[in-house]
PDB file of C-alpha atoms in Angstrom:
ATOM      1  CA  MET A  27      45.129 -10.843  -9.919  1.00 38.00           C
ATOM      2  CA  LYS A  28      44.225  -6.837 -10.318  1.00 36.00           C
ATOM      3  CA  ILE A  29      42.127  -7.471 -13.508  1.00 35.00           C
ATOM      4  CA  PHE A  30      39.939  -9.836 -11.055  1.00 31.00           C
ATOM      5  CA  PHE A  31      39.510  -7.573  -8.637  1.00 29.00           C
ATOM      6  CA  CYS A  32      38.613  -5.614 -11.114  1.00 33.00           C
ATOM      7  CA  LEU A  33      35.976  -7.332 -12.968  1.00 29.00           C
ATOM      8  CA  LEU A  34      34.821  -8.372  -9.748  1.00 29.00           C
ATOM      9  CA  PHE A  35      33.987  -4.680  -8.462  1.00 30.00           C
ATOM     10  CA  SER A  36      32.544  -3.984 -11.826  1.00 33.00           C
ATOM     11  CA  LEU A  37      29.869  -6.705 -11.981  1.00 30.00           C
ATOM     12  CA  LEU A  38      29.116  -6.080  -8.298  1.00 31.00           C
ATOM     13  CA  LEU A  39      28.363  -2.308  -9.577  1.00 34.00           C
ATOM     14  CA  SER A  40      26.589  -3.684 -12.753  1.00 33.00           C
ATOM     15  CA  SER A  41      24.431  -6.141 -10.370  1.00 33.00           C
ATOM     16  CA  MET A  42      23.532  -3.278  -8.307  1.00 38.00           C
ATOM     17  CA  SER A  43      22.485  -1.042 -10.998  1.00 38.00           C
ATOM     18  CA  PHE A  44      19.914  -3.553 -12.110  1.00 42.00           C
ATOM     19  CA  ALA A  45      18.590  -4.410  -8.983  1.00 49.00           C
ATOM     20  CA  GLN A  46      17.671  -0.217  -8.455  1.00 69.00           C
ATOM     21  CA  ARG A  47      14.129  -0.584  -7.097  1.00 77.00           C
ATOM     22  CA  ALA A  48      11.635   2.793  -6.521  1.00 88.00           C
ATOM     23  CA  ASP A  49      11.368   3.613  -2.777  1.00 91.00           C
ATOM     24  CA  PHE A  50       8.134   3.197  -1.480  1.00 93.00           C
ATOM     25  CA  PHE A  51       7.796   6.265   1.313  1.00 96.00           C
ATOM     26  CA  ARG A  52       4.345   7.559   1.756  1.00 97.00           C
ATOM     27  CA  GLU A  53       0.541   6.029   1.998  1.00 97.00           C
ATOM     28  CA  ASP A  54      -2.739   8.261   3.097  1.00 98.00           C
ATOM     29  CA  ILE A  55      -5.128   5.773   3.239  1.00 98.00           C
ATOM     30  CA  THR A  56      -9.037   5.802   4.015  1.00 98.00           C
ATOM     31  CA  PHE A  57     -11.143   3.266   4.563  1.00 98.00           C
ATOM     32  CA  SER A  58     -15.162   2.809   4.412  1.00 98.00           C
ATOM     33  CA  LEU A  59     -16.486   0.583   6.459  1.00 97.00           C
ATOM     34  CA  ASN A  60     -20.426  -1.202   6.750  1.00 95.00           C
ATOM     35  CA  ARG A  61     -21.402  -4.396   7.812  1.00 92.00           C
ATOM     36  CA  THR A  62     -20.880  -6.196   4.523  1.00 93.00           C
ATOM     37  CA  ASN A  63     -18.327  -4.003   2.162  1.00 95.00           C
ATOM     38  CA  LEU A  64     -14.731  -2.475   3.241  1.00 96.00           C
ATOM     39  CA  ASP A  65     -14.175  -0.080   0.579  1.00 97.00           C
ATOM     40  CA  VAL A  66     -10.474   1.086   0.032  1.00 97.00           C
ATOM     41  CA  ASP A  67      -9.021   4.183  -1.339  1.00 98.00           C
ATOM     42  CA  GLY A  68      -4.966   4.671  -1.257  1.00 98.00           C
ATOM     43  CA  TYR A  69      -2.568   7.487  -2.015  1.00 98.00           C
ATOM     44  CA  TYR A  70       0.904   5.528  -2.909  1.00 97.00           C
ATOM     45  CA  TRP A  71       4.189   7.608  -3.229  1.00 97.00           C
ATOM     46  CA  PHE A  72       6.736   5.641  -4.694  1.00 96.00           C
ATOM     47  CA  ALA A  73      10.409   7.551  -5.521  1.00 96.00           C
ATOM     48  CA  ASN A  74      13.604   7.262  -7.795  1.00 96.00           C
ATOM     49  CA  PRO A  75      16.787   8.524  -5.861  1.00 94.00           C
ATOM     50  CA  SER A  76      19.148   7.193  -8.875  1.00 94.00           C
ATOM     51  CA  GLU A  77      20.465   8.163 -11.784  1.00 94.00           C
ATOM     52  CA  ARG A  78      18.654   5.558 -13.432  1.00 95.00           C
ATOM     53  CA  ILE A  79      15.158   4.784 -14.910  1.00 95.00           C
ATOM     54  CA  VAL A  80      13.430   2.668 -12.368  1.00 95.00           C
ATOM     55  CA  GLU A  81      11.331  -0.187 -14.052  1.00 94.00           C
ATOM     56  CA  SER A  82       9.768  -2.671 -12.009  1.00 90.00           C
ATOM     57  CA  GLU A  83       6.358  -4.907 -11.273  1.00 93.00           C
ATOM     58  CA  ILE A  84       4.647  -4.312  -8.142  1.00 93.00           C
ATOM     59  CA  PHE A  85       2.463  -6.526  -6.968  1.00 94.00           C
ATOM     60  CA  TYR A  86      -0.287  -5.471  -4.739  1.00 95.00           C
ATOM     61  CA  PRO A  87      -1.956  -7.643  -2.421  1.00 93.00           C
ATOM     62  CA  PHE A  88      -5.285  -8.076  -1.111  1.00 92.00           C
ATOM     63  CA  ALA A  89      -6.268  -9.666   2.354  1.00 88.00           C
ATOM     64  CA  ASN A  90      -9.047 -12.307   0.781  1.00 74.00           C
ATOM     65  CA  TYR A  91      -8.757 -15.316   3.420  1.00 70.00           C
ATOM     66  CA  SER A  92     -12.177 -16.224   2.729  1.00 67.00           C
ATOM     67  CA  ASN A  93     -12.341 -15.870  -0.361  1.00 70.00           C
ATOM     68  CA  GLU A  94     -14.985 -12.557  -0.265  1.00 80.00           C
ATOM     69  CA  LYS A  95     -15.056 -10.851  -3.558  1.00 88.00           C
ATOM     70  CA  ILE A  96     -13.145  -7.916  -4.557  1.00 90.00           C
ATOM     71  CA  ASP A  97     -14.379  -6.052  -7.314  1.00 87.00           C
ATOM     72  CA  SER A  98     -14.587  -1.898  -8.260  1.00 92.00           C
ATOM     73  CA  ILE A  99     -10.367  -2.324  -8.669  1.00 95.00           C
ATOM     74  CA  ARG A 100      -9.130   1.738  -9.576  1.00 96.00           C
ATOM     75  CA  LEU A 101      -6.110   2.145 -10.166  1.00 97.00           C
ATOM     76  CA  PHE A 102      -4.614   5.493 -11.768  1.00 98.00           C
ATOM     77  CA  ASN A 103      -1.474   7.342 -12.036  1.00 97.00           C
ATOM     78  CA  ILE A 104      -1.881  10.489 -10.515  1.00 97.00           C
ATOM     79  CA  SER A 105       1.531  11.757 -11.429  1.00 96.00           C
ATOM     80  CA  LYS A 106       0.848  11.347 -15.201  1.00 95.00           C
ATOM     81  CA  GLY A 107      -3.142  11.807 -15.244  1.00 96.00           C
ATOM     82  CA  GLU A 108      -3.666   8.277 -15.972  1.00 96.00           C
ATOM     83  CA  LYS A 109      -5.550   5.194 -15.859  1.00 97.00           C
ATOM     84  CA  VAL A 110      -2.597   2.277 -15.621  1.00 96.00           C
ATOM     85  CA  ARG A 111      -3.345  -1.205 -16.722  1.00 95.00           C
ATOM     86  CA  PHE A 112      -3.180  -4.128 -14.438  1.00 96.00           C
ATOM     87  CA  THR A 113      -3.379  -8.070 -14.183  1.00 95.00           C
ATOM     88  CA  LYS A 114      -5.490  -9.387 -11.556  1.00 91.00           C
ATOM     89  CA  ASP A 115      -4.222 -12.718  -9.684  1.00 89.00           C
ATOM     90  CA  GLU A 116      -7.491 -14.370  -8.598  1.00 80.00           C
ATOM     91  CA  ASN A 117      -8.844 -12.329  -5.197  1.00 76.00           C
ATOM     92  CA  LYS A 118      -5.186 -12.157  -4.412  1.00 88.00           C
ATOM     93  CA  GLY A 119      -4.041  -8.966  -5.356  1.00 93.00           C
ATOM     94  CA  ILE A 120      -2.895  -7.108  -9.168  1.00 95.00           C
ATOM     95  CA  TYR A 121      -0.064  -6.362 -10.505  1.00 96.00           C
ATOM     96  CA  PHE A 122       1.655  -2.969 -12.663  1.00 96.00           C
ATOM     97  CA  ARG A 123       3.847  -2.243 -14.355  1.00 95.00           C
ATOM     98  CA  LEU A 124       6.409   1.413 -12.499  1.00 93.00           C
ATOM     99  CA  ASN A 125       8.415   3.250 -14.323  1.00 95.00           C
ATOM    100  CA  ILE A 126       9.944   5.731 -12.892  1.00 96.00           C
ATOM    101  CA  ALA A 127      12.417   8.437 -14.629  1.00 96.00           C
ATOM    102  CA  PRO A 128      16.114   9.287 -12.175  1.00 96.00           C
ATOM    103  CA  HIS A 129      15.135  12.060  -9.025  1.00 96.00           C
ATOM    104  CA  ASP A 130      11.347  11.849  -9.586  1.00 96.00           C
ATOM    105  CA  THR A 131       8.811  11.087  -7.842  1.00 97.00           C
ATOM    106  CA  LEU A 132       5.077   9.364  -8.756  1.00 97.00           C
ATOM    107  CA  LEU A 133       1.568   9.483  -7.294  1.00 98.00           C
ATOM    108  CA  PHE A 134      -0.826   6.519  -7.166  1.00 98.00           C
ATOM    109  CA  GLN A 135      -4.438   6.119  -6.272  1.00 98.00           C
ATOM    110  CA  ILE A 136      -5.316   2.350  -5.684  1.00 98.00           C
ATOM    111  CA  GLY A 137      -9.121   1.356  -4.457  1.00 97.00           C
ATOM    112  CA  TYR A 138     -11.424  -1.899  -4.282  1.00 96.00           C
ATOM    113  CA  ARG A 139     -14.148  -2.919  -2.967  1.00 96.00           C
ATOM    114  CA  GLN A 140     -14.222  -5.968  -0.544  1.00 94.00           C
ATOM    115  CA  THR A 141     -17.676  -8.067   0.421  1.00 93.00           C
ATOM    116  CA  LEU A 142     -16.899  -9.356   3.845  1.00 92.00           C
ATOM    117  CA  SER A 143     -17.937 -12.826   5.348  1.00 88.00           C
ATOM    118  CA  ALA A 144     -16.852 -11.794   8.277  1.00 87.00           C
ATOM    119  CA  ASP A 145     -17.235 -10.004  11.504  1.00 90.00           C
ATOM    120  CA  SER A 146     -13.784  -8.061  10.330  1.00 92.00           C
ATOM    121  CA  ALA A 147     -12.149  -6.340   7.966  1.00 92.00           C
ATOM    122  CA  VAL A 148      -8.474  -6.980   7.264  1.00 92.00           C
ATOM    123  CA  TYR A 149      -5.873  -4.733   5.042  1.00 93.00           C
ATOM    124  CA  ILE A 150      -2.593  -6.092   4.659  1.00 92.00           C
ATOM    125  CA  LEU A 151       0.258  -4.134   5.749  1.00 92.00           C
ATOM    126  CA  LYS A 152       3.446  -6.336   6.701  1.00 87.00           C
ATOM    127  CA  THR A 153       4.009  -6.505   3.035  1.00 83.00           C
ATOM    128  CA  THR A 154       5.793  -3.465   3.801  1.00 81.00           C
ATOM    129  CA  GLN A 155       8.951  -5.374   5.312  1.00 78.00           C
ATOM    130  CA  GLY A 156       9.446  -6.186   1.598  1.00 77.00           C
ATOM    131  CA  TRP A 157      10.558  -2.947   0.925  1.00 77.00           C
ATOM    132  CA  GLY A 158      13.256  -3.731   3.360  1.00 82.00           C
ATOM    133  CA  LYS A 159      12.563  -0.063   5.328  1.00 90.00           C
ATOM    134  CA  PRO A 160       9.753   1.689   6.944  1.00 93.00           C
ATOM    135  CA  ILE A 161       7.348   3.902   5.164  1.00 94.00           C
ATOM    136  CA  ASP A 162       8.565   7.379   5.940  1.00 96.00           C
ATOM    137  CA  LEU A 163       4.672   8.564   6.484  1.00 97.00           C
ATOM    138  CA  ALA A 164       1.475   6.627   6.962  1.00 97.00           C
ATOM    139  CA  GLU A 165      -1.935   7.859   7.143  1.00 98.00           C
ATOM    140  CA  TYR A 166      -4.836   5.896   7.700  1.00 98.00           C
ATOM    141  CA  LYS A 167      -8.577   6.812   7.986  1.00 98.00           C
ATOM    142  CA  LEU A 168     -11.780   4.712   8.986  1.00 98.00           C
ATOM    143  CA  VAL A 169     -14.684   5.852   7.874  1.00 98.00           C
ATOM    144  CA  VAL A 170     -17.450   3.844   9.991  1.00 98.00           C
ATOM    145  CA  PRO A 171     -21.600   4.679  10.485  1.00 97.00           C
ATOM    146  CA  SER A 172     -22.004   5.472  13.955  1.00 95.00           C
ATOM    147  CA  SER A 173     -24.379   2.064  14.147  1.00 95.00           C
ATOM    148  CA  LEU A 174     -21.580  -0.055  13.570  1.00 95.00           C
ATOM    149  CA  PRO A 175     -18.764   0.321  16.901  1.00 93.00           C
ATOM    150  CA  ILE A 176     -15.722  -1.620  16.349  1.00 95.00           C
ATOM    151  CA  ARG A 177     -14.983  -3.844  19.351  1.00 95.00           C
ATOM    152  CA  LYS A 178     -11.191  -3.996  18.538  1.00 96.00           C
ATOM    153  CA  PHE A 179      -8.145  -2.828  16.567  1.00 96.00           C
ATOM    154  CA  THR A 180      -4.575  -4.828  15.513  1.00 96.00           C
ATOM    155  CA  TYR A 181      -3.478  -0.431  16.162  1.00 96.00           C
ATOM    156  CA  GLU A 182      -5.372   1.265  18.533  1.00 97.00           C
ATOM    157  CA  PRO A 183      -5.924   4.815  16.752  1.00 98.00           C
ATOM    158  CA  ASP A 184      -4.287   8.206  17.513  1.00 98.00           C
ATOM    159  CA  ARG A 185      -7.850  10.210  17.878  1.00 98.00           C
ATOM    160  CA  SER A 186     -11.836   9.506  16.771  1.00 97.00           C
ATOM    161  CA  TYR A 187     -14.739  12.540  16.234  1.00 95.00           C
ATOM    162  CA  LYS A 188     -17.527  12.079  15.017  1.00 96.00           C
ATOM    163  CA  ILE A 189     -18.892  13.670  11.656  1.00 95.00           C
ATOM    164  CA  GLU A 190     -23.112  13.524  10.797  1.00 94.00           C
ATOM    165  CA  ASN A 191     -23.874  10.061  11.301  1.00 95.00           C
ATOM    166  CA  SER A 192     -20.106   8.727  10.661  1.00 97.00           C
ATOM    167  CA  THR A 193     -17.822   7.921  13.344  1.00 97.00           C
ATOM    168  CA  VAL A 194     -13.816   8.707  11.754  1.00 98.00           C
ATOM    169  CA  TYR A 195     -10.714   6.811  13.322  1.00 98.00           C
ATOM    170  CA  TYR A 196      -7.195   8.014  12.540  1.00 98.00           C
ATOM    171  CA  TRP A 197      -3.689   6.597  12.435  1.00 98.00           C
ATOM    172  CA  LYS A 198      -0.776   8.962  11.757  1.00 98.00           C
ATOM    173  CA  LYS A 199       2.795   6.983  11.432  1.00 97.00           C
ATOM    174  CA  GLU A 200       6.200   7.790  11.178  1.00 97.00           C
ATOM    175  CA  LYS A 201       9.290   5.339   9.934  1.00 97.00           C
ATOM    176  CA  PHE A 202       6.424   2.650  10.424  1.00 95.00           C
ATOM    177  CA  MET A 203       7.482  -0.993   9.885  1.00 93.00           C
ATOM    178  CA  PRO A 204       4.030  -2.711  10.350  1.00 93.00           C
ATOM    179  CA  LYS A 205       4.831  -5.779  12.522  1.00 92.00           C
ATOM    180  CA  GLU A 206       0.273  -6.971  11.914  1.00 93.00           C
ATOM    181  CA  ASP A 207      -1.558  -6.140   9.485  1.00 93.00           C
ATOM    182  CA  MET A 208      -4.710  -3.361   9.750  1.00 95.00           C
ATOM    183  CA  ILE A 209      -7.706  -5.852  11.013  1.00 94.00           C
ATOM    184  CA  PHE A 210     -11.151  -3.732  12.511  1.00 96.00           C
ATOM    185  CA  PHE A 211     -13.213  -6.254  14.165  1.00 95.00           C
ATOM    186  CA  PHE A 212     -17.293  -5.452  14.362  1.00 94.00           C
TER     187      PHE A 212
END
């Protein structure tokens, strides 16, 4: 019986070590919106608090409900100073590999442009729930021409201000577990 529990405990520990994954803990995203395009430029922080290398495949989704064109995809590992290869899943998103050394942190820049076919733009946030924990810190900025009024937001901005011919909306969220995607109605 003792041997059985030792084997069960060892199996449990080994399965837990293989299940190690990165800790997605921060994002800082700037959205630039006009009547025809949404440009997303985001910075994403991942940490590995474990004693082992974390290797995983990340899926970065696009909000593409009307089969809108996604182009100009940019993926850069700022921590390593290199472009990152990715595989595009039609207009649904991209896959890329994440390798983080023990007790290390990586910063990625991910961006894309999306052609809009409606009077709203969507950025997917609800997938954060799949990480099983809230984002420690999230900052979002929306830059629009002053001539483009935003009728409604799924999350009301913390503040807004004008810079030259643009309006900038700003959100800061701590321990953020999104219940809705970020939608801008114009």
